DNA sequence: TATTGTTATACTCTATAACTATA
DNA sequence: TATAGTTATAGAGTATAACAATA
C-alpha cells in the first residue's frame, strides 16, 4: 500500500473535502460558511458579541461586520438588555431559525456521502472517533 | 451516550478544528492556507494556470491574484514556454520549495495531535479510513 | 479605569465580466 | 473562432488601531 502523505496532510485533505461540500450546501441556502456557523450558535440561545467572537475565534470587529450582513437580511436581530446598555444580545429571527434548520438538515443528509467508500461497520466506528475528537480537549466549538 | 449532532455536522466540526490549526501553522510560516495549497501543488512539478485553477477549484482570475501575491514574495516564478506563448508555467523557486517543505514538516508534526484522544489502535484505523476517503471518488485533490 | 461594541482601514480570497494576446 | 491568462470590479472574511458609550 502506498503511503506517501503524512497523516497531517491527510487530515488537511479531508478537511478541504468537507469544507468544499459544506460551502456548496451553504451557498444553496444563500449563506456563507461563516454566516452558517454564526446562525448555528444562536439557534438555541441568544448570545452577546464578545461571547460569540470567542466561540467563533474572531476578533470583535470581524464579528460586527458578519452580524451587519446577516442582520440586513433579517436573519438575526440585535437587542440591548436594560441592565447593561453597552452590551448587545444577538437573537435569531423566525426566518433565521427556519434557514438554519433547513441548512443543517441538508448538511446531515448529504455530507455523510463522503463516507460511502467505507464498509458499514467502519462508518459507525469512524463516527464514534470523530465524536471523541471534536468533544475532546482542544475542541473549539467551531462546528457548532 | 449523548448523540445530539448529525454525522454531517460532526464532520463540519472536525473540519473546522483541522482548518483552524492548519491556518495557524500556515501563519507561522507567513502563508495563508490558499497559498500553502498552491505551493504544495507545485512542489514536485511545474503546472499551467488553467490546470492549477482546476485542481484548486478556483476561477482563473482568482488564481492570477493568488499567484501575483506569492510571486511578489519570490516563492514562485512565472515562465512562458516557447511552443505556446499564451501559456504560463508556474515553478517554485528554491525559497518556495524550502518554505513549503518546512510548512509540511510542521503540519505532519503537530496536526495529528488532535487524535491524541483516541487509543493507539484506533488512530491507525482512523488513518486508514481517512486515506480511503480522500483517495476515493469525490476526492478533489484539495489537500494536496 | 475597564469593558462592550463599532468605525476606519487594509489585505486576502473569490466571483463575474470584459479584455488582450496567441493559436 | 477558440484558448490562455489578465484586468476591472465587487463583496465577503478577517486583522489591527482608534474610537464611543457605559459600567
mmCIF file of C-alpha atoms (C1' of nucleotides) in Angstrom:
data_model
loop_
_atom_site.group_PDB
_atom_site.id
_atom_site.type_symbol
_atom_site.label_atom_id
_atom_site.label_comp_id
_atom_site.label_asym_id
_atom_site.label_seq_id
_atom_site.Cartn_x
_atom_site.Cartn_y
_atom_site.Cartn_z
ATOM 1 C CA UNK A 1 0.000 0.000 0.000
ATOM 2 C CA UNK A 2 1.343 3.396 -0.956
ATOM 3 C CA UNK A 3 1.795 5.813 1.855
ATOM 4 C CA UNK A 4 3.328 8.994 0.572
ATOM 5 C CA UNK A 5 1.444 11.576 2.601
ATOM 6 C CA UNK A 6 1.761 12.365 6.269
ATOM 7 C CA UNK A 7 -1.261 11.930 8.491
ATOM 8 C CA UNK A 8 -1.214 15.683 8.964
ATOM 9 C CA UNK A 9 -1.621 16.404 5.284
ATOM 10 C CA UNK A 10 -4.294 13.738 5.004
ATOM 11 C CA UNK A 11 -6.266 15.479 7.726
ATOM 12 C CA UNK A 12 -5.955 18.714 5.789
ATOM 13 C CA UNK A 13 -7.146 16.891 2.667
ATOM 14 C CA UNK A 14 -10.195 15.541 4.459
ATOM 15 C CA UNK A 15 -10.919 18.961 5.845
ATOM 16 C CA UNK A 16 -10.722 20.590 2.410
ATOM 17 C CA UNK A 17 -13.046 17.952 1.015
ATOM 18 C CA UNK A 18 -15.609 18.522 3.769
ATOM 19 C CA UNK A 19 -15.376 22.293 3.575
ATOM 20 C CA UNK A 20 -15.885 22.401 -0.179
ATOM 21 C CA UNK A 21 -19.060 20.378 0.126
ATOM 22 C CA UNK A 22 -20.201 22.353 3.110
ATOM 23 C CA UNK A 23 -19.609 25.646 1.307
ATOM 24 C CA UNK A 24 -21.702 24.388 -1.604
ATOM 25 C CA UNK A 25 -24.591 23.412 0.673
ATOM 26 C CA UNK A 26 -24.372 26.797 2.407
ATOM 27 C CA UNK A 27 -24.434 28.529 -0.974
ATOM 28 C CA UNK A 28 -27.567 26.572 -1.880
ATOM 29 C CA UNK A 29 -29.170 28.302 1.101
ATOM 30 C CA UNK A 30 -27.658 31.686 0.217
ATOM 31 C CA UNK A 31 -25.277 31.597 3.154
ATOM 32 C CA UNK A 32 -21.524 31.617 3.557
ATOM 33 C CA UNK A 33 -19.926 29.098 5.923
ATOM 34 C CA UNK A 34 -19.130 31.873 8.405
ATOM 35 C CA UNK A 35 -22.761 33.020 8.417
ATOM 36 C CA UNK A 36 -23.979 29.441 8.829
ATOM 37 C CA UNK A 37 -21.713 28.902 11.802
ATOM 38 C CA UNK A 38 -22.883 32.120 13.435
ATOM 39 C CA UNK A 39 -26.556 31.254 12.933
ATOM 40 C CA UNK A 40 -25.985 27.781 14.301
ATOM 41 C CA UNK A 41 -24.546 29.152 17.521
ATOM 42 C CA UNK A 42 -27.601 31.321 18.007
ATOM 43 C CA UNK A 43 -30.030 28.548 17.202
ATOM 44 C CA UNK A 44 -30.889 27.613 20.753
ATOM 45 C CA UNK A 45 -29.971 30.711 22.714
ATOM 46 C CA UNK A 46 -29.181 34.392 22.280
ATOM 47 C CA UNK A 47 -25.585 35.397 22.915
ATOM 48 C CA UNK A 48 -23.503 38.529 23.387
ATOM 49 C CA UNK A 49 -20.994 39.749 20.832
ATOM 50 C CA UNK A 50 -17.913 39.054 22.944
ATOM 51 C CA UNK A 51 -19.022 35.544 23.764
ATOM 52 C CA UNK A 52 -19.727 34.853 20.105
ATOM 53 C CA UNK A 53 -16.418 36.287 18.970
ATOM 54 C CA UNK A 54 -14.705 33.914 21.370
ATOM 55 C CA UNK A 55 -16.674 30.894 20.201
ATOM 56 C CA UNK A 56 -16.053 31.671 16.556
ATOM 57 C CA UNK A 57 -12.395 32.537 17.027
ATOM 58 C CA UNK A 58 -12.915 36.009 15.586
ATOM 59 C CA UNK A 59 -11.816 39.459 16.655
ATOM 60 C CA UNK A 60 -14.745 41.663 17.608
ATOM 61 C CA UNK A 61 -14.640 43.967 14.580
ATOM 62 C CA UNK A 62 -14.878 40.954 12.296
ATOM 63 C CA UNK A 63 -17.941 39.741 14.100
ATOM 64 C CA UNK A 64 -19.568 43.179 13.893
ATOM 65 C CA UNK A 65 -19.356 43.049 10.111
ATOM 66 C CA UNK A 66 -20.569 39.458 9.920
ATOM 67 C CA UNK A 67 -23.575 40.368 12.046
ATOM 68 C CA UNK A 68 -24.254 43.507 9.994
ATOM 69 C CA UNK A 69 -24.562 41.412 6.846
ATOM 70 C CA UNK A 70 -26.980 38.828 8.158
ATOM 71 C CA UNK A 71 -28.941 41.359 10.181
ATOM 72 C CA UNK A 72 -29.538 43.299 6.948
ATOM 73 C CA UNK A 73 -31.087 40.141 5.560
ATOM 74 C CA UNK A 74 -33.374 39.705 8.539
ATOM 75 C CA UNK A 75 -31.841 36.504 9.919
ATOM 76 C CA UNK A 76 -30.714 37.893 13.277
ATOM 77 C CA UNK A 77 -31.678 40.819 15.450
ATOM 78 C CA UNK A 78 -29.563 42.944 17.824
ATOM 79 C CA UNK A 79 -31.147 43.701 21.185
ATOM 80 C CA UNK A 80 -29.854 45.785 24.089
ATOM 81 C CA UNK A 81 -30.554 44.392 27.563
ATOM 82 C CA UNK A 82 -31.709 47.008 30.133
ATOM 83 C CA UNK A 83 -29.243 46.029 32.803
ATOM 84 C CA UNK A 84 -26.159 46.801 30.700
ATOM 85 C CA UNK A 85 -26.628 49.266 27.917
ATOM 86 C CA UNK A 86 -23.159 48.708 26.451
ATOM 87 C CA UNK A 87 -23.991 45.123 25.608
ATOM 88 C CA UNK A 88 -25.761 43.594 22.603
ATOM 89 C CA UNK A 89 -27.614 40.305 22.665
ATOM 90 C CA UNK A 90 -27.984 38.600 19.327
ATOM 91 C CA UNK A 91 -31.172 36.642 18.612
ATOM 92 C CA UNK A 92 -32.208 34.655 15.554
ATOM 93 C CA UNK A 93 -35.394 35.770 13.885
ATOM 94 C CA UNK A 94 -38.009 33.179 12.856
ATOM 95 C CA UNK A 95 -36.618 33.412 9.326
ATOM 96 C CA UNK A 96 -33.123 32.839 10.635
ATOM 97 C CA UNK A 97 -34.239 29.812 12.610
ATOM 98 C CA UNK A 98 -36.008 28.360 9.588
ATOM 99 C CA UNK A 99 -32.975 28.981 7.410
ATOM 100 C CA UNK A 100 -30.507 27.346 9.734
ATOM 101 C CA UNK A 101 -32.773 24.348 10.355
ATOM 102 C CA UNK A 102 -33.122 23.741 6.620
ATOM 103 C CA UNK A 103 -29.392 24.132 6.132
ATOM 104 C CA UNK A 104 -28.453 21.627 8.818
ATOM 105 C CA UNK A 105 -30.989 19.159 7.566
ATOM 106 C CA UNK A 106 -29.227 19.273 4.189
ATOM 107 C CA UNK A 107 -25.799 19.022 5.788
ATOM 108 C CA UNK A 108 -26.919 15.952 7.705
ATOM 109 C CA UNK A 109 -28.437 14.441 4.591
ATOM 110 C CA UNK A 110 -25.618 14.884 2.124
ATOM 111 C CA UNK A 111 -22.255 15.385 3.788
ATOM 112 C CA UNK A 112 -22.012 11.801 5.097
ATOM 113 C CA UNK A 113 -21.905 10.674 1.454
ATOM 114 C CA UNK A 114 -18.147 11.064 1.606
ATOM 115 C CA UNK A 115 -18.061 8.026 3.897
ATOM 116 C CA UNK A 116 -19.682 5.786 1.288
ATOM 117 C CA UNK A 117 -16.271 4.391 0.397
ATOM 118 C CA UNK A 118 -16.111 2.779 3.841
ATOM 119 C CA UNK A 119 -17.824 -0.501 4.749
ATOM 120 C CA UNK A 120 -20.831 -0.001 7.046
ATOM 121 C CA UNK A 121 -19.163 -1.118 10.261
ATOM 122 C CA UNK A 122 -16.248 1.210 9.603
ATOM 123 C CA UNK A 123 -18.628 4.122 9.183
ATOM 124 C CA UNK A 124 -20.011 3.551 12.667
ATOM 125 C CA UNK A 125 -16.524 3.317 14.075
ATOM 126 C CA UNK A 126 -15.460 6.436 12.213
ATOM 127 C CA UNK A 127 -18.389 8.373 13.600
ATOM 128 C CA UNK A 128 -17.513 7.379 17.165
ATOM 129 C CA UNK A 129 -13.946 8.521 16.660
ATOM 130 C CA UNK A 130 -14.970 11.861 15.182
ATOM 131 C CA UNK A 131 -17.250 12.419 18.159
ATOM 132 C CA UNK A 132 -14.353 11.761 20.513
ATOM 133 C CA UNK A 133 -12.088 14.156 18.635
ATOM 134 C CA UNK A 134 -14.447 17.090 18.441
ATOM 135 C CA UNK A 135 -15.562 16.791 22.048
ATOM 136 C CA UNK A 136 -12.070 16.181 23.383
ATOM 137 C CA UNK A 137 -9.585 18.722 24.726
ATOM 138 C CA UNK A 138 -8.560 21.184 22.041
ATOM 139 C CA UNK A 139 -12.062 21.243 20.611
ATOM 140 C CA UNK A 140 -13.052 24.725 19.598
ATOM 141 C CA UNK A 141 -16.818 24.595 19.266
ATOM 142 C CA UNK A 142 -16.328 25.659 15.693
ATOM 143 C CA UNK A 143 -18.516 23.011 14.179
ATOM 144 C CA UNK A 144 -21.404 24.127 16.286
ATOM 145 C CA UNK B 1 -24.159 8.269 25.273
ATOM 146 C CA UNK B 2 -25.499 11.574 24.115
ATOM 147 C CA UNK B 3 -25.923 11.912 20.403
ATOM 148 C CA UNK B 4 -27.411 15.260 19.581
ATOM 149 C CA UNK B 5 -25.482 16.158 16.436
ATOM 150 C CA UNK B 6 -25.803 14.664 12.990
ATOM 151 C CA UNK B 7 -22.801 12.979 11.463
ATOM 152 C CA UNK B 8 -22.814 15.762 8.895
ATOM 153 C CA UNK B 9 -22.391 18.483 11.458
ATOM 154 C CA UNK B 10 -19.733 16.459 13.250
ATOM 155 C CA UNK B 11 -17.745 16.264 10.027
ATOM 156 C CA UNK B 12 -18.019 20.027 9.716
ATOM 157 C CA UNK B 13 -16.842 20.355 13.298
ATOM 158 C CA UNK B 14 -13.810 18.191 12.650
ATOM 159 C CA UNK B 15 -13.060 20.148 9.522
ATOM 160 C CA UNK B 16 -13.226 23.474 11.362
ATOM 161 C CA UNK B 17 -10.924 22.121 14.041
ATOM 162 C CA UNK B 18 -8.379 20.974 11.471
ATOM 163 C CA UNK B 19 -8.562 24.155 9.441
ATOM 164 C CA UNK B 20 -8.051 26.419 12.436
ATOM 165 C CA UNK B 21 -4.903 24.574 13.389
ATOM 166 C CA UNK B 22 -3.738 24.427 9.804
ATOM 167 C CA UNK B 23 -4.294 28.159 9.354
ATOM 168 C CA UNK B 24 -2.225 28.820 12.469
ATOM 169 C CA UNK B 25 0.642 26.674 11.222
ATOM 170 C CA UNK B 26 0.484 28.421 7.829
ATOM 171 C CA UNK B 27 0.560 31.790 9.574
ATOM 172 C CA UNK B 28 3.664 30.701 11.484
ATOM 173 C CA UNK B 29 5.286 30.343 8.066
ATOM 174 C CA UNK B 30 3.832 33.643 6.802
ATOM 175 C CA UNK B 31 1.445 31.876 4.432
ATOM 176 C CA UNK B 32 -2.304 31.695 4.039
ATOM 177 C CA UNK B 33 -3.909 28.277 3.582
ATOM 178 C CA UNK B 34 -4.664 29.098 -0.060
ATOM 179 C CA UNK B 35 -1.021 29.976 -0.688
ATOM 180 C CA UNK B 36 0.129 26.813 1.074
ATOM 181 C CA UNK B 37 -2.126 24.662 -1.059
ATOM 182 C CA UNK B 38 -0.888 26.335 -4.232
ATOM 183 C CA UNK B 39 2.763 25.889 -3.278
ATOM 184 C CA UNK B 40 2.136 22.273 -2.375
ATOM 185 C CA UNK B 41 0.740 21.545 -5.809
ATOM 186 C CA UNK B 42 3.844 22.982 -7.419
ATOM 187 C CA UNK B 43 6.218 21.174 -5.109
ATOM 188 C CA UNK B 44 7.085 18.324 -7.453
ATOM 189 C CA UNK B 45 6.255 19.722 -10.869
ATOM 190 C CA UNK B 46 5.531 22.991 -12.663
ATOM 191 C CA UNK B 47 1.956 23.478 -13.825
ATOM 192 C CA UNK B 48 -0.075 25.767 -16.068
ATOM 193 C CA UNK B 49 -2.565 28.285 -14.745
ATOM 194 C CA UNK B 50 -5.644 26.521 -16.102
ATOM 195 C CA UNK B 51 -4.612 23.176 -14.696
ATOM 196 C CA UNK B 52 -3.940 24.740 -11.309
ATOM 197 C CA UNK B 53 -7.221 26.593 -11.280
ATOM 198 C CA UNK B 54 -8.966 23.283 -11.885
ATOM 199 C CA UNK B 55 -7.055 21.489 -9.144
ATOM 200 C CA UNK B 56 -7.682 24.238 -6.625
ATOM 201 C CA UNK B 57 -11.324 24.686 -7.554
ATOM 202 C CA UNK B 58 -10.740 28.354 -8.411
ATOM 203 C CA UNK B 59 -11.773 30.552 -11.306
ATOM 204 C CA UNK B 60 -8.806 31.759 -13.322
ATOM 205 C CA UNK B 61 -8.875 35.399 -12.161
ATOM 206 C CA UNK B 62 -8.721 34.267 -8.563
ATOM 207 C CA UNK B 63 -5.670 32.209 -9.300
ATOM 208 C CA UNK B 64 -3.975 35.102 -11.104
ATOM 209 C CA UNK B 65 -4.202 37.201 -7.956
ATOM 210 C CA UNK B 66 -3.064 34.383 -5.711
ATOM 211 C CA UNK B 67 -0.029 33.854 -7.924
ATOM 212 C CA UNK B 68 0.712 37.590 -8.059
ATOM 213 C CA UNK B 69 0.960 37.735 -4.295
ATOM 214 C CA UNK B 70 3.314 34.824 -3.803
ATOM 215 C CA UNK B 71 5.340 35.686 -6.878
ATOM 216 C CA UNK B 72 5.965 39.145 -5.385
ATOM 217 C CA UNK B 73 7.424 37.364 -2.375
ATOM 218 C CA UNK B 74 9.717 35.250 -4.506
ATOM 219 C CA UNK B 75 8.145 31.865 -3.791
ATOM 220 C CA UNK B 76 7.068 31.058 -7.344
ATOM 221 C CA UNK B 77 8.100 32.141 -10.810
ATOM 222 C CA UNK B 78 6.044 32.527 -13.991
ATOM 223 C CA UNK B 79 7.676 31.181 -17.138
ATOM 224 C CA UNK B 80 6.440 31.237 -20.725
ATOM 225 C CA UNK B 81 7.149 28.091 -22.750
ATOM 226 C CA UNK B 82 8.388 28.713 -26.323
ATOM 227 C CA UNK B 83 5.922 26.404 -28.003
ATOM 228 C CA UNK B 84 2.827 28.343 -26.806
ATOM 229 C CA UNK B 85 3.357 31.945 -25.909
ATOM 230 C CA UNK B 86 -0.150 32.379 -24.467
ATOM 231 C CA UNK B 87 0.593 29.908 -21.706
ATOM 232 C CA UNK B 88 2.291 30.347 -18.341
ATOM 233 C CA UNK B 89 4.071 27.607 -16.438
ATOM 234 C CA UNK B 90 4.396 28.135 -12.738
ATOM 235 C CA UNK B 91 7.539 26.919 -10.956
ATOM 236 C CA UNK B 92 8.515 27.065 -7.300
ATOM 237 C CA UNK B 93 11.722 28.937 -6.550
ATOM 238 C CA UNK B 94 14.272 27.395 -4.172
ATOM 239 C CA UNK B 95 12.864 29.659 -1.456
ATOM 240 C CA UNK B 96 9.371 28.455 -2.257
ATOM 241 C CA UNK B 97 10.445 24.839 -2.074
ATOM 242 C CA UNK B 98 12.167 25.405 1.230
ATOM 243 C CA UNK B 99 9.138 27.208 2.619
ATOM 244 C CA UNK B 100 6.648 24.534 1.633
ATOM 245 C CA UNK B 101 8.870 21.732 2.901
ATOM 246 C CA UNK B 102 9.199 23.423 6.289
ATOM 247 C CA UNK B 103 5.472 24.048 6.405
ATOM 248 C CA UNK B 104 4.500 20.463 5.675
ATOM 249 C CA UNK B 105 7.020 19.155 8.160
ATOM 250 C CA UNK B 106 5.242 21.218 10.822
ATOM 251 C CA UNK B 107 1.808 20.117 9.628
ATOM 252 C CA UNK B 108 2.897 16.492 9.851
ATOM 253 C CA UNK B 109 4.405 17.051 13.282
ATOM 254 C CA UNK B 110 1.599 18.884 15.025
ATOM 255 C CA UNK B 111 -1.758 18.346 13.343
ATOM 256 C CA UNK B 112 -2.036 14.671 14.349
ATOM 257 C CA UNK B 113 -2.150 15.863 17.976
ATOM 258 C CA UNK B 114 -5.897 16.131 17.614
ATOM 259 C CA UNK B 115 -6.020 12.330 17.512
ATOM 260 C CA UNK B 116 -4.408 12.001 20.933
ATOM 261 C CA UNK B 117 -7.826 11.416 22.462
ATOM 262 C CA UNK B 118 -8.022 8.106 20.593
ATOM 263 C CA UNK B 119 -6.340 4.892 21.772
ATOM 264 C CA UNK B 120 -3.349 3.942 19.626
ATOM 265 C CA UNK B 121 -5.024 1.165 17.658
ATOM 266 C CA UNK B 122 -7.909 3.485 16.833
ATOM 267 C CA UNK B 123 -5.510 6.082 15.488
ATOM 268 C CA UNK B 124 -4.126 3.579 12.992
ATOM 269 C CA UNK B 125 -7.618 2.587 11.959
ATOM 270 C CA UNK B 126 -8.660 6.228 11.666
ATOM 271 C CA UNK B 127 -5.715 6.975 9.425
ATOM 272 C CA UNK B 128 -6.614 4.104 7.091
ATOM 273 C CA UNK B 129 -10.172 5.349 6.811
ATOM 274 C CA UNK B 130 -9.105 8.913 6.097
ATOM 275 C CA UNK B 131 -6.824 7.620 3.351
ATOM 276 C CA UNK B 132 -9.736 5.737 1.804
ATOM 277 C CA UNK B 133 -11.990 8.798 1.926
ATOM 278 C CA UNK B 134 -9.584 11.277 0.404
ATOM 279 C CA UNK B 135 -8.485 8.940 -2.350
ATOM 280 C CA UNK B 136 -11.987 7.716 -3.107
ATOM 281 C CA UNK B 137 -14.438 9.017 -5.710
ATOM 282 C CA UNK B 138 -15.416 12.598 -4.952
ATOM 283 C CA UNK B 139 -11.920 13.418 -3.819
ATOM 284 C CA UNK B 140 -10.857 16.822 -5.042
ATOM 285 C CA UNK B 141 -7.117 16.873 -4.685
ATOM 286 C CA UNK B 142 -7.582 19.841 -2.405
ATOM 287 C CA UNK B 143 -5.431 18.534 0.394
ATOM 288 C CA UNK B 144 -2.514 18.196 -1.967
ATOM 289 C "C1'" DT C 1 -10.209 52.960 34.558
ATOM 290 C "C1'" DA C 2 -12.094 48.734 32.432
ATOM 291 C "C1'" DT C 3 -15.403 46.714 29.325
ATOM 292 C "C1'" DT C 4 -18.599 46.440 25.246
ATOM 293 C "C1'" DG C 5 -19.110 47.231 20.715
ATOM 294 C "C1'" DT C 6 -18.400 49.963 16.471
ATOM 295 C "C1'" DT C 7 -15.838 52.561 12.888
ATOM 296 C "C1'" DA C 8 -11.800 53.134 9.954
ATOM 297 C "C1'" DT C 9 -8.526 50.942 7.222
ATOM 298 C "C1'" DA C 10 -6.176 47.405 4.813
ATOM 299 C "C1'" DC C 11 -5.288 42.944 2.820
ATOM 300 C "C1'" DT C 12 -6.634 38.260 1.210
ATOM 301 C "C1'" DC C 13 -9.769 35.346 -1.154
ATOM 302 C "C1'" DT C 14 -13.115 34.621 -4.528
ATOM 303 C "C1'" DA C 15 -16.629 35.531 -8.263
ATOM 304 C "C1'" DT C 16 -18.208 37.500 -12.855
ATOM 305 C "C1'" DA C 17 -17.486 40.186 -16.948
ATOM 306 C "C1'" DA C 18 -14.626 42.282 -20.191
ATOM 307 C "C1'" DC C 19 -10.331 42.303 -22.290
ATOM 308 C "C1'" DT C 20 -5.523 41.014 -24.682
ATOM 309 C "C1'" DA C 21 -2.534 38.062 -26.981
ATOM 310 C "C1'" DT C 22 -1.737 33.963 -29.246
ATOM 311 C "C1'" DA C 23 -3.159 29.712 -31.716
ATOM 312 C "C1'" DT D 1 -13.014 31.365 -33.733
ATOM 313 C "C1'" DA D 2 -11.138 29.210 -29.592
ATOM 314 C "C1'" DT D 3 -7.864 29.137 -25.831
ATOM 315 C "C1'" DA D 4 -4.659 31.069 -22.055
ATOM 316 C "C1'" DG D 5 -4.265 34.495 -18.898
ATOM 317 C "C1'" DT D 6 -5.009 39.180 -17.104
ATOM 318 C "C1'" DT D 7 -7.509 43.363 -15.686
ATOM 319 C "C1'" DA D 8 -11.544 45.541 -13.644
ATOM 320 C "C1'" DT D 9 -14.794 45.436 -10.216
ATOM 321 C "C1'" DA D 10 -17.242 43.887 -6.279
ATOM 322 C "C1'" DG D 11 -18.355 41.584 -1.970
ATOM 323 C "C1'" DA D 12 -17.096 38.549 1.966
ATOM 324 C "C1'" DG D 13 -13.956 37.492 5.660
ATOM 325 C "C1'" DT D 14 -10.571 38.870 8.953
ATOM 326 C "C1'" DA D 15 -6.930 41.663 11.303
ATOM 327 C "C1'" DT D 16 -5.243 45.939 13.939
ATOM 328 C "C1'" DA D 17 -5.859 50.513 15.707
ATOM 329 C "C1'" DA D 18 -8.665 54.160 17.152
ATOM 330 C "C1'" DC D 19 -12.934 55.426 18.996
ATOM 331 C "C1'" DA D 20 -17.642 55.886 21.710
ATOM 332 C "C1'" DA D 21 -20.622 54.739 25.309
ATOM 333 C "C1'" DT D 22 -21.421 52.646 29.523
ATOM 334 C "C1'" DA D 23 -20.045 50.463 33.909
#
